[in-house]
XYZ file of C-alpha atoms in Angstrom:
776
model
C 44.435 -34.404 43.725
C 45.084 -37.387 42.680
C 43.738 -39.670 39.552
C 40.071 -39.149 38.355
C 38.438 -42.280 36.795
C 36.863 -42.134 33.854
C 33.429 -44.497 33.380
C 33.137 -46.137 29.840
C 30.408 -48.665 30.007
C 31.481 -50.869 32.754
C 34.789 -50.195 31.966
C 37.335 -47.997 34.141
C 40.379 -45.149 32.311
C 42.207 -43.923 34.890
C 43.487 -40.073 34.500
C 46.922 -39.238 35.699
C 48.784 -35.832 35.661
C 46.745 -33.806 33.031
C 44.956 -34.973 29.771
C 47.726 -37.319 28.096
C 46.266 -40.326 29.150
C 42.537 -39.573 28.009
C 43.758 -38.582 24.248
C 45.975 -42.117 24.477
C 43.648 -43.625 24.888
C 41.016 -41.958 22.197
C 44.123 -42.575 19.829
C 44.337 -46.349 20.751
C 40.483 -47.091 21.196
C 40.479 -49.243 18.347
C 42.526 -51.472 20.207
C 40.140 -52.176 22.829
C 37.204 -52.053 20.542
C 36.018 -56.002 21.650
C 36.409 -55.094 25.046
C 34.555 -51.771 24.838
C 31.726 -53.633 22.265
C 31.139 -56.513 24.849
C 30.231 -54.144 27.520
C 26.848 -52.085 25.408
C 24.313 -54.286 26.793
C 23.688 -54.777 23.252
C 22.333 -51.966 21.982
C 24.622 -52.087 18.559
C 26.018 -48.610 19.349
C 28.794 -47.156 21.518
C 28.634 -43.831 20.651
C 27.061 -42.719 23.785
C 29.767 -43.742 25.792
C 32.991 -42.465 23.800
C 34.728 -39.753 25.239
C 35.704 -39.137 21.728
C 32.273 -39.308 20.292
C 31.041 -36.901 22.855
C 33.533 -34.828 22.397
C 33.586 -34.763 18.727
C 29.825 -34.054 18.863
C 30.524 -31.281 21.233
C 32.935 -29.254 18.924
C 30.122 -30.008 15.954
C 27.326 -28.507 18.226
C 29.520 -25.756 19.112
C 30.692 -24.785 15.386
C 26.855 -25.308 14.387
C 25.936 -22.864 17.033
C 28.458 -19.896 16.318
C 27.971 -20.354 12.310
C 24.188 -20.018 12.839
C 24.523 -17.405 15.354
C 26.761 -15.518 12.614
C 24.224 -15.832 10.089
C 21.463 -14.684 12.069
C 22.911 -11.544 13.683
C 24.240 -10.796 10.002
C 20.526 -11.084 9.236
C 19.521 -8.993 11.944
C 21.708 -6.220 11.379
C 21.172 -5.967 7.465
C 17.189 -6.583 6.982
C 15.717 -6.759 10.026
C 14.023 -2.685 11.064
C 14.239 -1.842 14.803
C 10.887 -2.113 16.476
C 10.878 1.550 16.532
C 7.332 1.274 19.025
C 9.091 -0.223 21.679
C 12.042 2.761 21.931
C 9.479 5.625 21.859
C 9.312 6.154 25.590
C 11.495 4.301 28.308
C 8.268 4.611 30.402
C 5.867 3.153 28.229
C 5.333 2.203 24.717
C 6.288 -1.223 25.175
C 5.128 -4.181 22.971
C 1.644 -5.506 23.746
C -0.226 -8.634 22.832
C -3.322 -6.017 22.359
C -1.259 -4.006 20.197
C 0.354 -0.386 19.475
C -2.676 1.460 18.442
C -2.635 5.294 17.829
C -5.109 7.950 16.914
C -4.949 10.044 13.379
C -6.983 13.104 12.780
C -9.082 13.806 9.598
C -11.023 16.507 7.825
C -13.369 16.580 4.785
C -16.830 18.482 3.419
C -18.354 15.632 4.452
C -18.370 12.696 6.713
C -18.396 10.411 3.812
C -14.898 12.610 2.684
C -12.530 12.748 4.685
C -8.705 12.662 4.054
C -5.626 12.403 6.679
C -4.511 15.634 7.888
C -1.402 15.412 5.437
C -3.402 16.314 3.206
C -4.709 19.163 4.158
C -1.133 20.692 4.479
C -1.133 21.694 8.191
C 1.378 23.399 8.923
C 2.559 23.555 12.676
C 5.334 26.097 12.444
C 7.884 27.018 9.366
C 10.637 25.693 11.079
C 9.357 22.240 11.520
C 8.985 19.644 8.209
C 5.082 20.109 6.884
C 2.824 18.515 6.650
C 1.898 17.161 9.746
C 1.698 13.617 9.547
C -0.594 11.237 11.460
C -0.545 9.417 13.735
C -1.223 12.809 15.730
C -1.558 11.138 19.483
C 0.472 8.014 20.479
C 1.518 5.926 23.683
C 4.958 8.270 23.536
C 2.778 11.513 23.915
C 1.014 9.908 26.984
C 4.139 8.941 28.159
C 5.971 11.734 27.618
C 3.173 13.292 29.691
C 4.024 11.279 32.605
C 1.496 8.953 32.419
C 3.174 5.763 30.824
C 1.079 4.299 28.096
C 1.274 1.186 25.830
C -1.304 2.246 23.093
C -3.667 4.809 22.719
C -7.050 3.825 21.180
C -10.976 4.607 21.523
C -10.553 8.092 20.817
C -14.147 10.271 20.892
C -14.287 14.298 20.674
C -15.833 16.851 22.694
C -15.856 20.325 20.610
C -16.119 23.707 22.423
C -15.899 26.522 20.120
C -12.261 26.633 18.339
C -11.214 24.204 21.406
C -11.045 20.251 20.460
C -10.686 18.103 23.259
C -9.919 14.373 22.850
C -11.012 11.778 25.304
C -9.186 8.205 24.517
C -8.649 4.655 26.020
C -5.092 4.810 26.869
C -2.935 1.227 28.316
C -1.334 1.601 31.104
C 2.020 -0.098 30.972
C 2.313 -0.714 34.957
C -0.762 -1.966 35.972
C -1.885 -3.059 32.130
C -5.465 -1.722 32.449
C -7.098 0.811 30.231
C -7.454 4.240 32.177
C -9.257 7.707 30.234
C -6.918 9.683 29.257
C -7.969 13.772 27.715
C -5.712 15.902 25.680
C -6.318 19.425 23.979
C -5.922 20.936 21.062
C -6.255 24.935 19.739
C -5.032 24.162 16.009
C -7.999 21.567 14.791
C -5.905 18.600 16.072
C -2.519 19.473 14.332
C -0.779 19.476 18.059
C -2.015 17.911 20.979
C -1.230 18.983 24.659
C -1.896 16.195 27.450
C -3.842 17.112 29.800
C -3.344 13.842 31.751
C -5.278 10.913 33.316
C -8.993 12.186 33.522
C -10.716 8.854 34.771
C -8.922 6.018 36.218
C -10.676 2.805 38.420
C -9.806 -0.486 39.931
C -11.271 -1.972 36.230
C -9.986 -1.446 32.834
C -11.976 1.465 31.267
C -12.303 2.149 27.490
C -14.770 3.647 24.746
C -15.392 6.908 26.830
C -18.276 8.424 25.068
C -18.702 12.020 26.109
C -21.884 14.042 25.505
C -23.871 16.733 26.662
C -27.392 16.816 28.693
C -28.685 19.482 30.520
C -25.903 21.752 30.540
C -23.413 19.328 32.006
C -20.916 17.015 30.259
C -21.303 13.182 30.628
C -18.844 10.429 29.840
C -20.391 7.266 29.752
C -17.197 4.691 29.015
C -17.014 0.490 29.156
C -16.438 -0.872 32.041
C -17.599 -4.259 31.435
C -15.063 -5.656 33.919
C -16.598 -4.246 36.695
C -20.013 -5.512 35.531
C -22.175 -2.926 34.827
C -22.612 0.666 32.672
C -21.731 3.671 34.470
C -22.304 7.211 33.428
C -19.927 10.127 34.769
C -20.707 13.686 35.557
C -18.129 16.397 34.814
C -17.522 18.050 37.920
C -14.328 20.053 36.781
C -13.705 18.994 32.916
C -11.849 18.059 31.351
C -10.207 16.307 34.747
C -12.527 15.331 37.239
C -15.676 13.279 37.209
C -17.692 12.129 39.481
C -20.052 8.872 39.144
C -23.694 10.058 38.723
C -25.534 6.598 38.682
C -25.383 2.756 37.201
C -27.203 3.085 33.919
C -27.375 -0.694 33.584
C -26.294 -4.114 35.691
C -25.396 -5.737 32.385
C -21.321 -5.617 31.367
C -22.374 -4.171 28.117
C -19.200 -3.203 25.858
C -19.116 -0.103 23.674
C -22.541 1.943 23.834
C -23.301 5.015 22.894
C -26.262 7.276 23.603
C -28.034 9.339 20.909
C -31.376 11.236 20.639
C -33.698 10.533 17.560
C -37.629 11.012 17.384
C -37.709 12.186 20.813
C -36.174 9.222 22.685
C -32.872 8.532 23.784
C -31.470 5.350 22.392
C -28.865 3.109 24.104
C -26.755 0.741 21.708
C -24.526 -1.745 23.381
C -23.353 -5.378 23.573
C -23.399 -8.149 25.833
C -20.858 -10.826 25.415
C -21.568 -12.925 28.498
C -25.053 -14.372 27.907
C -24.794 -17.864 26.878
C -25.433 -18.226 23.285
C -23.896 -14.552 22.571
C -21.363 -14.264 19.749
C -18.709 -12.188 21.084
C -18.137 -9.192 18.851
C -21.199 -10.365 16.864
C -23.997 -9.268 18.840
C -25.948 -5.538 19.056
C -28.623 -5.107 21.776
C -30.727 -1.483 21.636
C -32.672 -0.043 24.707
C -34.597 3.364 24.767
C -35.698 5.925 27.314
C -37.350 9.346 27.686
C -33.810 10.551 29.655
C -30.473 9.626 28.750
C -30.792 9.151 32.901
C -33.098 5.741 32.240
C -35.158 4.099 33.213
C -34.367 1.450 29.772
C -36.702 -0.356 28.503
C -35.188 -3.394 26.039
C -36.303 -2.934 22.118
C -38.724 -6.079 20.816
C -36.404 -7.171 18.746
C -32.987 -7.902 21.094
C -30.526 -9.342 20.312
C -31.223 -7.131 16.908
C -27.778 -8.942 15.973
C -26.507 -12.519 17.030
C -24.355 -12.875 14.026
C -20.588 -12.931 12.848
C -18.380 -11.179 13.893
C -17.423 -9.661 10.857
C -20.585 -8.460 9.984
C -20.084 -4.892 12.289
C -22.171 -5.996 15.028
C -20.476 -3.889 17.417
C -19.833 -0.215 17.505
C -17.330 1.598 16.853
C -17.567 5.218 17.242
C -19.650 8.041 17.738
C -23.082 7.748 15.375
C -23.549 10.704 13.637
C -26.416 12.795 11.733
C -26.298 13.291 7.898
C -28.695 14.268 5.122
C -31.156 13.563 7.554
C -30.250 9.804 8.204
C -28.514 8.594 11.201
C -25.290 6.573 10.917
C -23.546 3.571 13.272
C -20.221 2.874 12.932
C -19.235 -0.929 13.724
C -16.565 -3.381 13.843
C -15.536 -6.069 11.354
C -13.559 -8.281 13.757
C -13.822 -11.089 11.309
C -10.061 -11.060 10.572
C -8.156 -9.774 13.726
C -10.015 -7.819 16.469
C -10.693 -4.124 15.343
C -9.706 -5.546 11.445
C -11.616 -2.710 9.692
C -14.680 -0.324 10.257
C -18.149 -0.472 8.418
C -20.538 2.229 8.050
C -24.489 2.060 7.909
C -27.202 4.067 7.389
C -29.992 3.773 10.159
C -33.474 3.351 7.985
C -35.868 2.439 10.834
C -35.574 2.667 14.062
C -38.569 2.277 16.613
C -39.209 0.558 19.991
C -40.774 -2.583 17.568
C -38.541 -2.093 14.393
C -34.573 -1.768 13.294
C -33.178 -1.676 10.126
C -29.708 -0.213 8.731
C -28.066 -0.745 5.786
C -24.520 -0.754 5.026
C -23.153 2.294 3.201
C -19.617 2.986 1.808
C -17.346 4.612 4.654
C -15.288 6.808 2.150
C -12.142 6.035 3.438
C -8.929 4.146 1.322
C -6.742 1.404 3.087
C -3.300 1.703 2.879
C -1.368 0.476 0.465
C 1.868 0.398 2.593
C 0.657 -2.285 4.666
C 2.242 -2.359 8.083
C 4.454 0.273 7.402
C 1.303 2.798 7.565
C 0.493 3.576 10.882
C -2.980 2.089 10.542
C -1.817 -0.584 7.753
C -3.461 -3.570 9.463
C -6.602 -1.903 11.967
C -8.941 0.548 12.274
C -11.756 0.169 14.945
C -13.187 3.223 15.831
C -14.554 6.583 14.679
C -15.948 9.554 15.973
C -16.278 12.511 13.055
C -18.302 15.774 14.287
C -19.197 18.783 12.259
C -17.733 22.203 13.393
C -19.403 25.557 13.273
C -17.833 26.269 9.933
C -19.596 23.551 8.029
C -15.955 21.576 7.926
C -16.430 18.098 9.155
C -13.350 16.696 11.540
C -12.676 13.578 12.610
C -10.229 10.970 14.651
C -9.689 7.388 14.160
C -7.531 4.759 16.017
C -5.275 2.768 14.204
C -2.856 -0.204 14.328
C 0.081 -1.667 12.323
C -0.166 -5.215 13.705
C -3.060 -7.896 14.243
C -4.563 -8.875 17.547
C -1.921 -11.153 19.156
C 0.858 -10.671 17.480
C 3.545 -11.196 19.953
C 1.732 -14.691 21.066
C 1.902 -15.361 17.189
C 5.571 -14.340 16.782
C 6.478 -16.175 20.262
C 4.772 -19.537 18.673
C 6.258 -19.195 15.273
C 9.541 -18.077 16.383
C 9.656 -21.438 18.709
C 8.920 -23.536 15.770
C 11.466 -22.137 13.807
C 14.068 -22.695 16.441
C 12.962 -26.250 17.261
C 13.050 -26.652 13.790
C 16.546 -26.045 13.465
C 17.529 -28.085 16.242
C 15.963 -31.332 14.573
C 17.700 -30.232 11.188
C 21.085 -29.743 13.093
C 20.952 -32.830 14.588
C 19.940 -34.417 11.086
C 23.232 -33.135 9.757
C 25.498 -33.688 12.495
C 24.114 -37.447 11.807
C 25.090 -37.445 8.265
C 28.282 -36.204 8.673
C 28.930 -38.565 11.195
C 29.917 -36.431 14.216
C 26.653 -37.246 15.960
C 26.579 -40.776 16.446
C 23.735 -41.225 18.790
C 20.820 -39.136 19.869
C 19.843 -40.541 23.431
C 22.903 -41.612 25.702
C 22.528 -44.840 26.825
C 22.943 -43.588 30.630
C 19.406 -41.775 29.663
C 18.002 -45.082 29.203
C 16.774 -46.979 32.356
C 18.394 -50.062 31.866
C 21.578 -48.676 32.268
C 21.234 -46.499 35.465
C 24.125 -48.057 37.660
C 23.940 -50.802 40.312
C 19.984 -51.947 40.800
C 18.449 -54.067 43.292
C 17.732 -57.711 41.965
C 13.767 -56.844 42.833
C 14.278 -53.702 40.511
C 15.811 -56.030 37.482
C 12.922 -58.079 38.066
C 10.565 -55.306 37.863
C 12.337 -53.609 34.931
C 12.256 -56.622 32.978
C 8.343 -57.417 33.424
C 7.438 -53.214 32.916
C 6.255 -52.863 29.438
C 7.196 -49.183 29.904
C 10.723 -50.082 30.936
C 10.912 -51.942 27.757
C 9.621 -49.589 25.073
C 11.981 -47.343 26.553
C 14.831 -49.876 25.866
C 13.826 -50.352 22.586
C 13.063 -46.752 21.686
C 16.524 -46.032 23.127
C 18.411 -48.839 20.885
C 16.285 -47.333 18.136
C 17.286 -44.049 17.908
C 21.131 -44.945 18.506
C 20.927 -46.937 15.283
C 19.390 -44.184 13.429
C 22.464 -42.664 12.787
C 23.929 -45.324 10.979
C 20.909 -46.413 9.338
C 20.416 -42.144 7.770
C 23.963 -42.408 6.707
C 23.449 -45.811 4.838
C 20.012 -44.526 3.033
C 21.658 -41.007 1.716
C 25.227 -41.746 1.359
C 26.574 -38.133 2.253
C 29.781 -38.978 0.153
C 28.199 -39.413 -3.137
C 26.273 -36.270 -5.396
C 22.731 -36.933 -4.141
C 23.867 -37.261 -0.580
C 25.904 -33.887 -0.858
C 22.692 -32.089 -2.692
C 20.603 -33.366 0.551
C 23.523 -32.186 2.550
C 23.028 -28.436 1.285
C 19.417 -28.706 1.163
C 19.949 -29.286 4.878
C 21.548 -26.562 5.008
C 20.043 -24.111 3.585
C 17.012 -24.722 5.300
C 18.351 -24.804 8.343
C 19.942 -21.138 7.587
C 16.152 -19.962 6.254
C 14.398 -21.258 9.533
C 17.023 -19.615 11.616
C 16.710 -16.622 10.073
C 12.870 -16.980 10.186
C 13.030 -18.077 13.907
C 14.969 -14.603 14.162
C 12.504 -12.680 12.473
C 9.836 -13.851 14.422
C 11.287 -13.575 18.307
C 13.633 -10.519 17.754
C 12.080 -8.671 14.325
C 9.433 -7.231 16.186
C 6.046 -6.337 13.750
C 7.893 -6.072 10.691
C 7.068 -2.340 9.841
C 9.684 0.092 9.167
C 8.214 3.058 10.944
C 8.626 6.642 11.036
C 10.176 8.405 13.566
C 8.773 11.076 15.756
C 10.517 14.221 16.373
C 8.911 15.895 19.589
C 6.395 13.816 19.350
C 5.553 14.813 15.328
C 4.930 12.990 12.315
C 5.566 14.038 9.071
C 6.083 13.332 4.956
C 8.225 14.130 2.324
C 8.460 14.136 -1.696
C 10.813 11.428 -3.343
C 12.358 12.856 -6.587
C 14.347 10.576 -8.738
C 15.479 11.592 -12.119
C 16.138 9.041 -14.875
C 15.465 7.872 -18.630
C 14.066 5.300 -20.874
C 16.716 2.607 -20.615
C 16.235 2.443 -17.016
C 12.867 1.446 -16.807
C 13.561 -1.564 -15.228
C 15.247 -0.049 -12.425
C 12.078 2.604 -11.680
C 9.687 -0.018 -11.394
C 11.579 -1.573 -8.573
C 12.364 1.756 -7.114
C 9.006 2.860 -6.933
C 7.446 -0.709 -6.075
C 10.047 -0.295 -3.127
C 10.128 3.351 -1.733
C 5.932 3.830 -1.899
C 5.846 1.255 0.570
C 7.796 3.589 3.260
C 5.895 5.258 5.731
C 6.739 8.889 5.363
C 6.633 9.104 1.495
C 3.874 11.175 0.295
C 4.382 11.153 -3.644
C 6.820 10.359 -6.182
C 8.355 12.802 -8.749
C 9.644 11.145 -11.341
C 11.933 13.500 -13.833
C 11.911 11.908 -17.290
C 14.989 13.740 -19.223
C 14.774 11.131 -22.510
C 12.707 8.636 -24.167
C 8.966 7.638 -23.972
C 7.724 7.447 -20.387
C 6.052 5.127 -18.892
C 2.337 4.635 -18.339
C 1.447 5.045 -14.650
C -0.327 1.904 -15.011
C 3.176 0.547 -15.122
C 4.275 1.064 -11.962
C 2.909 -0.811 -8.724
C 2.902 2.243 -6.192
C 1.583 2.683 -2.898
C 1.175 6.643 -3.407
C 0.749 8.606 -5.903
C 3.319 8.722 -8.851
C 3.575 12.042 -11.327
C 6.222 11.862 -14.171
C 7.884 15.164 -14.777
C 8.692 15.260 -18.519
C 11.560 17.617 -19.257
C 12.239 18.955 -22.381
C 15.620 19.141 -22.581
C 18.331 16.084 -21.081
C 20.140 17.878 -17.948
C 21.327 17.005 -14.771
C 19.971 20.394 -13.825
C 16.518 19.315 -13.871
C 16.850 17.421 -11.097
C 16.755 20.766 -8.962
C 14.080 22.796 -10.934
C 11.728 24.706 -9.030
C 8.452 22.253 -8.744
C 5.594 24.415 -7.266
C 3.628 20.869 -7.799
C 5.321 19.747 -4.573
C 3.242 19.768 -1.361
C 5.906 19.179 1.229
C 9.156 20.695 3.161
C 11.225 17.781 2.537
C 12.511 16.293 -0.601
C 14.528 12.901 -0.734
C 16.630 13.081 -4.186
C 17.386 9.527 -4.405
C 18.841 8.186 -7.412
C 16.715 5.058 -9.440
C 19.614 2.679 -9.004
C 20.297 2.911 -5.042
C 18.259 0.528 -2.842
C 18.400 0.614 0.850
C 15.891 -0.131 3.677
C 12.991 2.028 4.275
C 14.494 1.952 7.954
C 17.815 3.750 6.787
C 14.958 6.639 4.936
C 12.896 6.980 8.309
C 16.315 7.730 10.412
C 17.432 10.125 7.091
C 14.393 12.035 7.759
C 14.502 12.288 11.043
C 17.757 13.702 11.404
C 16.443 15.923 8.228
C 14.319 17.046 10.547
C 16.288 18.208 13.234
C 18.327 20.587 10.585
C 16.300 20.935 7.762
C 18.818 23.885 6.819
C 21.238 21.179 6.210
C 21.660 19.054 3.011
C 21.451 14.963 4.961
C 22.277 12.447 3.180
C 24.180 8.791 2.861
C 27.232 9.126 0.964
C 29.678 11.432 2.690
C 32.357 12.867 0.364
C 36.042 15.192 1.430
C 37.463 17.760 -0.977
C 40.478 18.294 0.017
C 44.324 18.629 -1.678
C 45.975 21.602 -2.918
C 44.542 21.514 -6.034
C 41.371 20.228 -4.657
C 40.503 16.677 -5.743
C 37.488 14.921 -5.241
C 38.071 11.686 -3.164
C 35.830 8.655 -2.390
C 33.956 8.002 1.455
C 37.311 5.623 2.787
C 39.420 9.156 2.188
C 36.927 10.604 4.471
C 36.988 8.308 7.312
C 40.808 8.020 6.923
C 40.835 12.008 7.476
C 37.652 11.586 10.035
C 35.498 14.094 8.383
C 33.930 15.021 5.268
C 32.623 18.231 3.841
C 30.441 17.394 0.665
C 26.991 14.629 0.671
C 26.013 13.253 -3.088
C 22.306 14.608 -3.611
C 21.919 11.039 -5.296
C 20.933 9.984 -2.145
C 20.019 13.152 0.302
C 17.081 15.257 2.094
C 16.630 18.551 0.765
C 14.467 21.755 1.906
C 12.062 21.989 -1.271
C 12.406 25.785 -1.277
C 15.308 26.846 -0.375
C 17.824 24.548 -2.205
C 15.585 24.739 -5.531
C 15.509 28.623 -5.180
C 19.303 28.360 -4.353
C 20.173 26.339 -7.381
C 17.857 28.271 -10.291
C 18.861 31.921 -8.879
C 21.081 33.634 -11.080
C 24.225 33.550 -8.772
C 24.196 29.800 -9.855
C 23.910 30.292 -13.583
C 27.177 29.838 -14.191
C 27.451 26.803 -12.092
C 24.717 25.336 -14.184
C 26.672 26.316 -17.304
C 29.412 23.785 -15.948
C 26.849 20.851 -15.089
C 25.436 21.240 -18.300
C 29.173 21.584 -20.191
C 30.226 17.762 -18.463
C 26.899 16.348 -17.763
C 28.190 15.994 -14.170
C 28.657 17.532 -10.565
C 25.049 19.026 -10.006
C 25.266 17.764 -6.645
C 28.979 19.223 -6.211
C 27.520 22.600 -7.163
C 24.280 22.156 -4.782
C 27.140 21.553 -1.855
C 28.812 24.475 -2.850
C 25.564 26.692 -2.776
C 24.436 25.623 0.334
C 28.574 26.436 2.062
C 27.891 29.993 0.806
C 24.973 31.127 1.975
C 26.094 29.606 5.488
C 29.071 29.958 8.349
C 27.799 26.940 9.949
C 28.101 23.593 8.893
C 25.765 22.581 5.984
C 25.997 18.645 5.678
C 25.214 15.919 7.758
C 25.849 11.895 7.447
C 23.558 9.694 8.348
C 24.459 5.448 7.804
C 22.634 3.306 5.853
C 22.883 -0.292 6.575
C 23.096 -1.720 3.622
C 22.444 -0.047 0.133
C 22.493 -1.860 -3.670
C 23.407 -0.002 -6.631
C 20.789 -2.021 -9.120
C 22.501 -0.408 -12.340
C 25.085 -3.260 -11.924
C 22.434 -5.710 -12.708
C 20.794 -3.874 -15.710
C 23.857 -2.496 -17.215
C 22.481 0.950 -17.455
C 25.139 2.313 -15.154
C 26.174 6.284 -15.733
C 29.646 6.860 -14.074
C 31.249 3.316 -15.082
C 35.012 4.709 -15.483
C 35.306 5.906 -11.750
C 38.554 7.313 -12.619
C 37.103 9.777 -15.321
C 34.058 10.679 -13.329
C 36.199 11.328 -10.292
C 38.516 13.062 -12.770
C 35.720 15.631 -13.556
C 34.631 15.890 -10.445
C 37.909 17.566 -9.100
C 38.073 19.955 -11.994
C 34.764 21.136 -10.992
C 35.563 21.745 -7.515
C 38.077 23.989 -8.684
C 35.617 25.777 -10.951
C 33.288 25.959 -8.151
C 35.791 27.006 -5.716
C 36.637 30.180 -7.884
C 33.266 30.981 -8.390
C 31.693 30.570 -5.015
C 34.574 29.976 -2.913
C 36.814 27.045 -1.316
C 34.952 24.457 1.091
C 38.144 22.462 1.809
C 38.204 24.566 5.468
C 34.831 22.951 6.225
C 34.065 19.450 7.579
C 32.181 17.737 9.867
C 33.372 14.489 11.622
C 31.967 11.094 11.468
C 30.318 10.225 15.058
C 29.712 14.019 16.396
C 26.170 13.163 17.080
C 24.624 11.485 19.883
C 21.846 9.234 17.702
C 24.727 7.091 16.692
C 23.565 7.316 12.857
C 26.801 9.057 11.799
C 29.490 6.349 12.815
């Protein structure tokens, strides 16, 4: 093919067949340094045209990229939870900058004493996990019914006897506009049948306010994008609607109608006017009929104030104790941050007065792990014929604009990483010039005399030459000041590397890590909750405090039960918990206490988890989902294989070598609170419990035998955690310090329990037998 010339600052070096001459030139470049320097055009730095320098720079950047990418990969694998919301449905549930809204149900004896559905202990059926937990309607619910949705929000109820109809905004993940969806429940909101799209226009729809008038059912949704407020009448309830009339030719937002003192009152917000404060304005009109005509209130706008004051409507008004109440949105920190409730004291054509009253709903302490931990902006509460009050409320775990915010922060972090990598390379001497001289205007090949004269007289070109030269001298100046080979210089290098790693992980967290929530996993569209139970004593209080603070924030944890075996129990005030904590003090220090029948436990599922095990909430949630698929089994995170003749207790490595397991350690396992505890405290298990008390060991082995003895099918399931830490190693209070002695005792238990309940050596579940990929 001929030789290929290499041009270096005006000097041509010819390469022959292969790269030998190039490397020879690199090795002998010092002999020609004077010649090279004379052709640098006074830049004072030859690195930009030195192939050896360019090669070392390339290698440095390549090594830096591989190193940082590896760290980021490990960080993603171990510490970042997956964005569950985005994988709920292939049709919808895509990440949306408006949020990930969903809908929950509440019950109470008054609108000021509402509790979420999980506290009512509602059972869907006896074969499923209970109680049913919020949210009860999600984007996956809608998408699963074949109308793709990114989120569901703005819920309104319509009650017909014992049937509840739910109308809501559903953001179409294809058209990216709001449609009105509808669902039906025959069990007071525990389960919902999706009926489809009730109303779909060419513009965005939301806030589907539904009401009765003169034997007809009407819907007045927000359609401000069209520029007016429209009223629809049900032709075939609940899925067919016809435009009845245009209520008002104003782009009203979140409007409702209510009857009071013989008049109909229309509340809404118009954000289009000059001087109107978005989310901070409220206007009122009145009429003798919900069909109009409408007259404006004398005080309009009633409010034009700060957006945090609750001026924008947040749902249906309700009458209680003779007073009309209005829900308003607090949009101060972010859109729809929280709800405020107001009691209307005066409402006439000329006067209006309302005062804020407590809503009676506590905000979750679980933060983004709660389905409504970040926002809640819509409430519809109604009284049933039984006298009970039912309410629907929407919620979100991320603030408005979260996607854009995360992208900006992630990009800024990535830019910081690039800058620090360059600085690090300059200090090491691997990066000798920031700007190659060929990029500068005074070094771009041949130029005519006219171009040269123009360049000399051009202020921009002159400044560019000066800027390039200064940048290319920066590395030498930086190295001279910091002196990397000194102790202080080494400290600076270490600090830069540490900051670079932190910025890299931060950038990955914002860009890849989703909302940062460790969410619950639904099963068949249903969420549930479980009780977390641990057994401990006074010497392990340090473990317990950290344990409670961490796991109480997991989304599906309902309550934490602490079985206190020995010593003085702590005060509840000493524990930082987002859920109720109950300390059950035992009279006798026995491992059998772990499985004692406890009638105060209100959930079917119990996670038995040792107080010295720390793992991500996402691993806990995945284990809970697998257990709900197999509630008759022990589902846990530590597999064991008992085999051999005589039977021997062996570690997880042995189980993996033989590609199977027949036991799950109940120090980290989900069980059925009724079935497991009743088995363990049955007369049949009395001899086994005596062995446990005698050896102070093997309570989990016994439970595995009892499960196996009661079923001919598989009784154990394994879920692989991303990571797990034994915190007792840090506190020095580990119970089983001598592994060989511990395993010897357990082997002895295996032989005794086999004689009592039959051998489990023939039972073996293989790794990777499920389709979820969580049992590898």
